[in-house]
Coordinates of C-alpha atoms and ligand atoms in Angstrom, one line a residue:
M1 CA 21.2 -26.7 6.4
H2 CA 19.6 -29.7 4.2
F3 CA 17.2 -28.7 1.5
D4 CA 15.3 -31.0 -0.7
N5 CA 15.7 -30.8 -4.5
N6 CA 12.5 -28.5 -5.0
I7 CA 14.0 -25.9 -2.5
I8 CA 17.5 -26.2 -4.1
S9 CA 16.0 -25.7 -7.6
I10 CA 14.0 -22.5 -6.4
K11 CA 17.1 -21.1 -4.6
E12 CA 19.2 -21.6 -7.9
K13 CA 16.6 -20.0 -10.1
L14 CA 16.2 -17.1 -7.6
A15 CA 19.9 -16.6 -7.4
S16 CA 20.3 -16.4 -11.2
I17 CA 17.9 -13.3 -11.7
D18 CA 19.0 -9.7 -11.9
W19 CA 16.8 -8.3 -9.0
N20 CA 17.7 -4.5 -9.9
F21 CA 15.5 -4.9 -12.9
S22 CA 17.8 -2.0 -14.1
D23 CA 16.1 -1.3 -17.4
I24 CA 12.3 -1.1 -16.6
K25 CA 10.6 2.0 -17.1
T26 CA 7.4 2.7 -14.9
A27 CA 4.5 2.0 -16.8
D28 CA 1.1 3.8 -17.2
D29 CA -0.8 1.0 -15.8
L30 CA -3.0 -0.2 -13.2
N31 CA -0.4 0.8 -10.5
S32 CA -0.7 4.3 -11.5
I33 CA -4.3 5.0 -10.5
H34 CA -3.6 6.5 -7.1
P35 CA -0.1 7.4 -5.4
Y36 CA 1.4 5.2 -2.9
P37 CA 4.7 5.2 -0.9
A38 CA 7.1 2.6 -0.8
K39 CA 5.2 0.4 -3.3
F40 CA 6.7 -2.8 -4.9
I41 CA 7.7 -2.5 -8.5
P42 CA 5.5 -5.1 -10.0
Q43 CA 8.5 -7.2 -11.3
I44 CA 9.5 -8.3 -7.8
P45 CA 6.1 -10.1 -6.9
R46 CA 5.5 -11.1 -10.4
T47 CA 8.9 -12.9 -10.5
L48 CA 8.5 -14.6 -7.2
I49 CA 5.1 -15.9 -8.1
K50 CA 6.4 -17.2 -11.4
E51 CA 9.5 -19.0 -9.6
I52 CA 7.8 -20.3 -6.6
K53 CA 4.8 -22.1 -7.8
V54 CA 1.9 -22.3 -5.3
P55 CA 0.1 -25.6 -5.1
S56 CA -3.2 -25.6 -6.5
G57 CA -6.2 -24.9 -4.2
T58 CA -4.1 -22.5 -2.3
S59 CA -3.9 -18.6 -2.2
I60 CA -1.2 -15.9 -2.2
L61 CA -1.3 -13.6 0.9
D62 CA 0.2 -10.1 1.3
P63 CA -0.4 -9.3 5.1
F64 CA 0.9 -5.6 4.3
C65 CA -0.7 -5.2 1.0
G66 CA -0.3 -1.4 0.6
S67 CA -1.7 -0.5 -2.8
G68 CA -2.3 -4.0 -3.8
T69 CA 0.8 -4.8 -6.2
T70 CA 1.1 -8.4 -5.0
L71 CA -2.8 -8.9 -5.5
T72 CA -2.9 -7.5 -8.9
E73 CA 0.2 -9.7 -9.9
A74 CA -1.5 -12.8 -8.6
Q75 CA -4.8 -12.1 -10.3
S76 CA -3.3 -11.3 -13.6
L77 CA -1.7 -14.9 -13.4
G78 CA -5.1 -16.4 -12.2
I79 CA -4.1 -17.2 -8.7
P80 CA -6.6 -16.2 -5.8
S81 CA -5.2 -13.7 -3.3
V82 CA -5.7 -12.2 0.0
G83 CA -4.6 -8.8 1.2
I84 CA -4.3 -7.4 4.7
D85 CA -3.6 -3.6 5.6
L86 CA -4.5 -1.4 8.3
N87 CA -4.7 1.8 6.2
P88 CA -8.3 2.3 4.6
I89 CA -6.7 4.0 1.6
A90 CA -4.6 1.2 0.8
C91 CA -7.5 -1.3 1.1
L92 CA -9.6 1.1 -1.5
I93 CA -6.8 1.2 -3.8
S94 CA -6.2 -2.6 -3.6
R95 CA -10.1 -3.2 -4.0
V96 CA -10.7 -1.0 -7.0
K97 CA -7.4 -2.2 -8.8
T98 CA -8.5 -5.9 -8.4
Q99 CA -12.7 -5.5 -9.0
P100 CA -13.9 -5.8 -12.3
F101 CA -14.6 -2.6 -13.9
P102 CA -18.2 -1.4 -13.8
P103 CA -20.1 -0.3 -17.0
M104 CA -21.2 3.3 -16.6
F105 CA -18.5 4.6 -14.7
Q106 CA -17.6 7.3 -16.7
E107 CA -21.3 8.5 -17.1
S108 CA -21.5 8.4 -13.4
A109 CA -18.6 10.6 -12.7
E110 CA -19.9 13.2 -15.2
K111 CA -23.2 13.1 -13.6
C112 CA -21.5 13.7 -10.1
V113 CA -19.8 16.8 -11.4
Q114 CA -22.6 18.3 -13.3
R115 CA -24.8 18.0 -9.9
A116 CA -21.8 19.1 -7.6
M117 CA -21.4 22.3 -9.6
T118 CA -24.6 23.5 -8.8
S119 CA -25.6 21.6 -5.6
R120 CA -26.1 23.4 -2.2
N121 CA -26.9 20.2 -0.5
Y122 CA -23.7 19.4 1.3
V123 CA -21.9 19.7 4.6
I124 CA -18.3 20.5 4.9
P125 CA -16.8 17.8 7.2
E126 CA -15.0 18.7 10.4
I127 CA -11.5 18.3 9.8
P128 CA -8.5 19.5 11.9
N129 CA -6.9 22.7 10.3
L130 CA -8.9 22.4 7.2
N131 CA -8.5 26.1 6.6
H132 CA -4.7 25.9 6.7
W133 CA -4.9 23.1 4.0
F134 CA -7.7 23.9 1.6
K135 CA -9.0 27.1 0.2
V136 CA -12.4 27.8 1.2
D137 CA -14.0 27.4 -2.3
I138 CA -11.8 24.3 -2.8
Q139 CA -13.6 22.8 0.5
H140 CA -17.0 23.7 -0.9
A141 CA -16.2 21.9 -4.2
L142 CA -14.7 19.0 -2.7
A143 CA -17.7 18.6 -0.3
S144 CA -20.4 18.7 -2.9
L145 CA -18.5 16.4 -5.2
L146 CA -18.1 14.0 -2.2
H147 CA -21.9 14.4 -1.3
E148 CA -23.0 13.3 -5.0
I149 CA -20.4 10.3 -4.9
R150 CA -21.9 9.1 -1.9
S151 CA -25.3 9.0 -3.3
V152 CA -24.0 6.8 -6.1
N153 CA -25.9 3.3 -5.4
D154 CA -23.6 0.8 -7.1
N155 CA -20.8 -0.2 -4.9
L156 CA -18.1 -1.0 -7.5
I157 CA -18.9 2.6 -9.2
R158 CA -18.8 4.4 -5.9
E159 CA -15.6 3.1 -4.6
A160 CA -13.8 3.8 -8.0
L161 CA -15.4 7.4 -7.6
Q162 CA -13.9 7.7 -4.2
L163 CA -10.6 6.6 -5.3
A164 CA -10.4 9.1 -8.2
F165 CA -11.6 11.7 -5.3
S166 CA -8.8 10.6 -3.2
S167 CA -6.1 10.6 -5.7
I168 CA -6.6 14.6 -6.4
I169 CA -6.5 15.6 -2.5
V170 CA -3.0 16.5 -2.3
R171 CA -3.1 18.4 -5.8
V172 CA -6.2 20.6 -4.7
S173 CA -4.8 21.3 -1.1
N174 CA -2.3 23.8 -0.3
Q175 CA 0.2 21.1 0.5
E176 CA 3.3 21.5 -1.7
S177 CA 3.5 17.8 -2.8
D178 CA 2.7 14.2 -1.7
T179 CA 6.1 14.0 0.2
R180 CA 6.6 17.9 1.3
Y181 CA 4.3 18.9 4.2
A182 CA 4.3 22.5 3.8
A183 CA 1.5 24.8 3.0
I184 CA 2.2 27.0 -0.2
E185 CA 0.3 29.3 -2.4
K186 CA -1.2 27.2 -5.3
N187 CA -3.1 28.7 -8.3
I188 CA -5.9 26.4 -7.9
E189 CA -9.7 27.1 -8.3
S190 CA -12.9 25.2 -7.6
K191 CA -13.3 24.2 -11.4
D192 CA -9.8 22.4 -11.1
V193 CA -11.4 20.1 -8.6
F194 CA -13.9 18.9 -11.1
N195 CA -11.5 18.9 -14.0
L196 CA -8.9 16.9 -12.1
F197 CA -11.5 14.6 -10.7
L198 CA -12.7 13.9 -14.3
S199 CA -9.3 13.5 -15.6
A200 CA -8.6 10.9 -12.8
C201 CA -11.9 9.1 -13.6
K202 CA -10.7 9.1 -17.3
H203 CA -7.4 7.6 -16.2
I204 CA -9.0 4.7 -14.2
T205 CA -11.4 4.0 -17.1
K206 CA -8.6 3.7 -19.7
V207 CA -6.3 1.4 -17.4
K208 CA -9.1 -0.7 -16.0
S209 CA -10.8 -1.2 -19.2
E210 CA -7.7 -2.6 -21.0
N211 CA -7.9 -6.2 -20.4
P212 CA -11.4 -7.1 -18.7
S213 CA -10.4 -10.8 -18.4
R214 CA -7.6 -10.2 -15.8
Y215 CA -10.2 -9.6 -13.0
L216 CA -11.3 -13.2 -12.8
A217 CA -9.3 -14.8 -10.1
P218 CA -10.8 -13.8 -6.6
V219 CA -9.3 -11.3 -4.2
T220 CA -10.3 -10.6 -0.8
V221 CA -9.0 -7.5 1.1
L222 CA -9.1 -7.3 4.8
Q223 CA -8.8 -3.8 6.5
K224 CA -7.2 -5.1 9.8
D225 CA -4.2 -4.6 12.1
V226 CA -2.1 -7.7 11.0
L227 CA -1.0 -8.3 14.6
T228 CA -4.6 -9.1 15.7
I229 CA -5.2 -11.4 12.8
T230 CA -6.3 -14.9 13.6
N231 CA -6.7 -18.2 11.5
S232 CA -10.5 -17.6 11.5
D233 CA -9.9 -14.3 9.6
L234 CA -8.7 -16.2 6.8
D235 CA -10.9 -18.8 5.0
Q236 CA -8.5 -19.9 2.5
R237 CA -5.2 -22.0 2.4
I238 CA -2.2 -19.9 2.1
G239 CA 0.7 -21.3 -0.2
L240 CA 2.7 -18.3 -0.6
V241 CA 3.3 -15.0 1.1
I242 CA 4.8 -11.9 -0.7
T243 CA 5.2 -8.7 1.3
S244 CA 7.0 -5.7 2.3
P245 CA 6.5 -4.9 6.0
P246 CA 6.7 -1.4 7.3
Y247 CA 9.9 -0.8 9.2
P248 CA 10.9 1.9 11.8
N249 CA 11.4 5.2 10.5
A250 CA 11.1 4.4 6.9
Y251 CA 7.8 5.8 5.9
E252 CA 4.7 6.9 7.6
Y253 CA 1.7 5.8 5.4
W254 CA -1.0 7.4 7.7
L255 CA 0.6 10.8 7.3
Y256 CA 0.9 10.5 3.7
H257 CA -3.0 9.7 3.4
K258 CA -4.1 11.9 6.5
Y259 CA -6.1 14.2 4.5
R260 CA -7.5 11.7 2.1
M261 CA -8.7 9.7 5.2
W262 CA -10.2 12.8 6.8
W263 CA -12.1 13.5 3.6
L264 CA -13.4 9.9 3.2
G265 CA -14.5 9.8 6.6
Y266 CA -11.9 7.7 8.3
D267 CA -9.9 8.3 11.2
P268 CA -6.1 8.8 10.6
I269 CA -5.3 9.1 14.2
N270 CA -6.2 5.6 14.8
V271 CA -4.3 4.4 11.7
K272 CA -1.3 6.2 13.2
E273 CA -1.4 4.3 16.6
H274 CA -1.6 1.0 15.2
E275 CA 0.9 1.5 12.3
I276 CA 4.1 -0.3 12.7
G277 CA 7.3 1.6 12.2
A278 CA 5.7 5.3 11.9
R279 CA 8.2 7.9 12.7
A280 CA 5.7 9.2 15.2
H281 CA 6.3 6.3 17.4
Y282 CA 10.1 6.9 17.5
F283 CA 10.3 10.4 18.2
K284 CA 8.3 11.1 21.4
K285 CA 8.5 10.7 25.1
N286 CA 8.7 7.1 26.2
H287 CA 9.5 6.4 22.2
Q288 CA 9.7 2.9 20.7
T289 CA 12.8 1.2 20.2
V290 CA 14.3 -1.7 17.9
D291 CA 13.0 -4.1 20.5
D292 CA 9.4 -3.0 19.9
F293 CA 10.0 -3.7 16.3
K294 CA 11.5 -7.1 17.1
N295 CA 8.4 -7.9 18.8
Q296 CA 6.0 -6.9 16.2
M297 CA 8.0 -8.9 13.6
E298 CA 7.9 -11.9 16.0
V299 CA 4.1 -11.8 16.3
F300 CA 4.0 -11.4 12.4
L301 CA 6.1 -14.2 11.8
S302 CA 4.4 -16.6 14.2
L303 CA 1.1 -15.8 12.6
M304 CA 2.6 -16.7 9.3
R305 CA 4.2 -19.8 10.6
K306 CA 0.5 -20.9 11.6
I307 CA -1.3 -19.4 8.6
V308 CA 1.0 -20.7 5.6
I309 CA 0.7 -24.3 4.7
K310 CA 3.6 -26.8 5.4
N311 CA 6.2 -26.5 2.8
G312 CA 4.8 -22.9 1.9
F313 CA 7.0 -19.9 1.2
I314 CA 7.2 -16.5 2.8
C315 CA 8.9 -13.8 0.9
I316 CA 9.8 -10.4 2.7
V317 CA 11.2 -7.3 1.0
I318 CA 12.8 -4.9 3.6
G319 CA 15.3 -2.2 4.0
R320 CA 17.2 -1.0 6.9
S321 CA 16.5 1.8 9.5
I322 CA 18.0 4.5 11.2
I323 CA 16.7 5.0 14.9
H324 CA 18.4 7.9 16.6
G325 CA 21.3 7.8 14.7
Q326 CA 21.9 3.9 15.0
Y327 CA 21.7 1.7 11.7
I328 CA 19.3 -1.1 12.2
D329 CA 19.7 -4.2 10.0
N330 CA 16.0 -5.1 9.7
A331 CA 16.7 -8.1 7.3
S332 CA 19.2 -9.7 9.7
I333 CA 16.3 -9.2 12.6
L334 CA 13.8 -11.1 10.4
E335 CA 16.1 -13.6 9.6
E336 CA 17.1 -14.5 13.3
L337 CA 13.2 -14.4 14.1
A338 CA 12.4 -16.8 11.5
M339 CA 14.8 -19.4 12.7
K340 CA 13.5 -18.8 16.3
C341 CA 9.9 -19.4 14.7
K342 CA 11.5 -22.7 13.0
M343 CA 11.5 -21.4 9.5
D344 CA 14.3 -22.1 7.0
V345 CA 16.1 -19.2 5.3
V346 CA 16.2 -20.3 1.7
I347 CA 18.0 -17.2 0.0
K348 CA 18.6 -13.4 1.2
I349 CA 19.2 -11.3 -1.7
T350 CA 20.2 -7.6 -1.8
R351 CA 18.9 -5.4 -4.6
K352 CA 19.4 -1.7 -5.1
I353 CA 16.6 1.0 -5.0
P354 CA 17.0 3.2 -7.9
S355 CA 17.4 6.9 -6.6
N356 CA 14.5 8.0 -9.0
R357 CA 12.2 5.8 -6.8
K358 CA 10.6 8.9 -5.4
S359 CA 8.9 7.4 -2.4
F360 CA 12.1 6.2 -1.1
N361 CA 13.9 9.3 -1.7
L362 CA 13.8 10.7 1.8
S363 CA 16.6 12.6 3.2
Y364 CA 16.4 11.2 6.9
A365 CA 15.8 7.5 5.8
K366 CA 18.6 7.5 3.2
I367 CA 17.4 3.8 2.1
K368 CA 19.5 2.6 -1.1
E369 CA 19.1 -1.0 -0.8
E370 CA 16.6 -3.7 0.3
T371 CA 16.8 -7.2 1.1
I372 CA 14.5 -10.2 -0.4
L373 CA 14.4 -12.9 2.3
V374 CA 12.7 -16.1 1.1
L375 CA 11.7 -18.3 4.1
H376 CA 10.5 -22.0 4.0
N377 CA 7.7 -23.0 6.4
K378 CA 9.0 -26.5 7.1
Ligands
SAM1 C1 5.9 -1.1 2.5 S1 4.1 -0.8 2.4 C2 3.5 -2.1 1.5 C3 3.5 -1.6 0.0 C4 3.0 -2.6 -1.0 N1 4.1 -3.7 -1.1 C5 2.7 -1.9 -2.2 O1 3.2 -2.4 -3.2 O2 1.9 -1.1 -2.4 C6 3.8 -1.4 4.1 C7 2.2 -1.4 4.4 O3 2.1 -1.9 5.8 C8 0.8 -1.1 6.4 N2 0.8 -1.4 7.8 C9 1.6 -0.9 8.7 N3 1.3 -1.4 10.0 C10 0.4 -2.3 9.9 C11 -0.4 -3.0 10.8 N4 0.0 -3.0 12.2 N5 -1.2 -3.9 10.2 C12 -1.6 -4.0 8.8 N6 -0.8 -3.2 7.8 C13 0.1 -2.4 8.4 C14 1.0 0.2 5.9 O4 -0.3 0.7 5.8 C15 1.4 0.1 4.4 O5 0.7 -0.1 3.5

């Protein structure tokens, strides 16, 4: 394959980097304001953005943006970006992380709690199996808090309060932990709901007020199934894509956020139906197969081919799957499809996933490595 000098230089620079980022520590920063499974370590998008420069007048796209790590990195480097995700909690996190921090947020949080502690003016939402997962006094505390949050007029403040609310749901439920779906007895009372909510708000205040000038570059977040996106959904020229797609049997984002979605008034079942790779699709009668995944990825890459400018780059980070005992090399699948879609593979890098990266430490998935695939839209 013949590459021009710019691509050769990018390839050489990318090849010389230690992508394991072995000595980094998880920082108590913007990415810690809400849990999210299988998120990027920020060093991955940061390094790709720095090494593959986007032409001026173009934006960076993450079509599976999750908790918005690519968007926050683009924004901190002053580059406009667009994120797409099917999951409303992902979109809420991405928006709150990239919006300017609203003054009066902490005061609003305290007011909501004061009112919620005495309010009788709320309705407990109809949520399947609610009594199994939430004690009755916790249900009342959450419902009254939510009622007060919803009555806040300022959109930026309300969304940041909703995010703080979402972040405490698993802790105040009977669910053992974020990744263990068993109901256990926990020593949680309604006052803990209010205290945990206020601590979550304080944490948001701390990390969001650290560097107010980092929120200047514009960020757009679209809550959509990426497979239904058309050119008209994006009003910006895309010069670079950095993303980690979902893949079979690795993680169920809808399940991870199921009760957060129910409480905030979203429909997790609809998210499940359209979520690529969800285990639920691979373990039922007439289950999906690797061919379904290939078809989805072909639609996705054809879309990237159309959306990204000529000579733009598409960086994809992906691990491998096990479907019914069979190992599936997703990176090779994407590599073949990229060539079918007339894109060049610039470089394929394998990096280790540290065993302490909690969200990947799933006994059934056993994902220890992931591949960074850099494609050129010739
Ligand atoms: C590996 S995660 C991305 C994590 C992200 N890189 C981060 O740092 O948080 C994959 C994402 O794809 C999303 N997703 C799954 N199916 C989708 C679809 N059909 N359309 C859009 N997003 C989808 C999931 O909701 C999930 O957030």
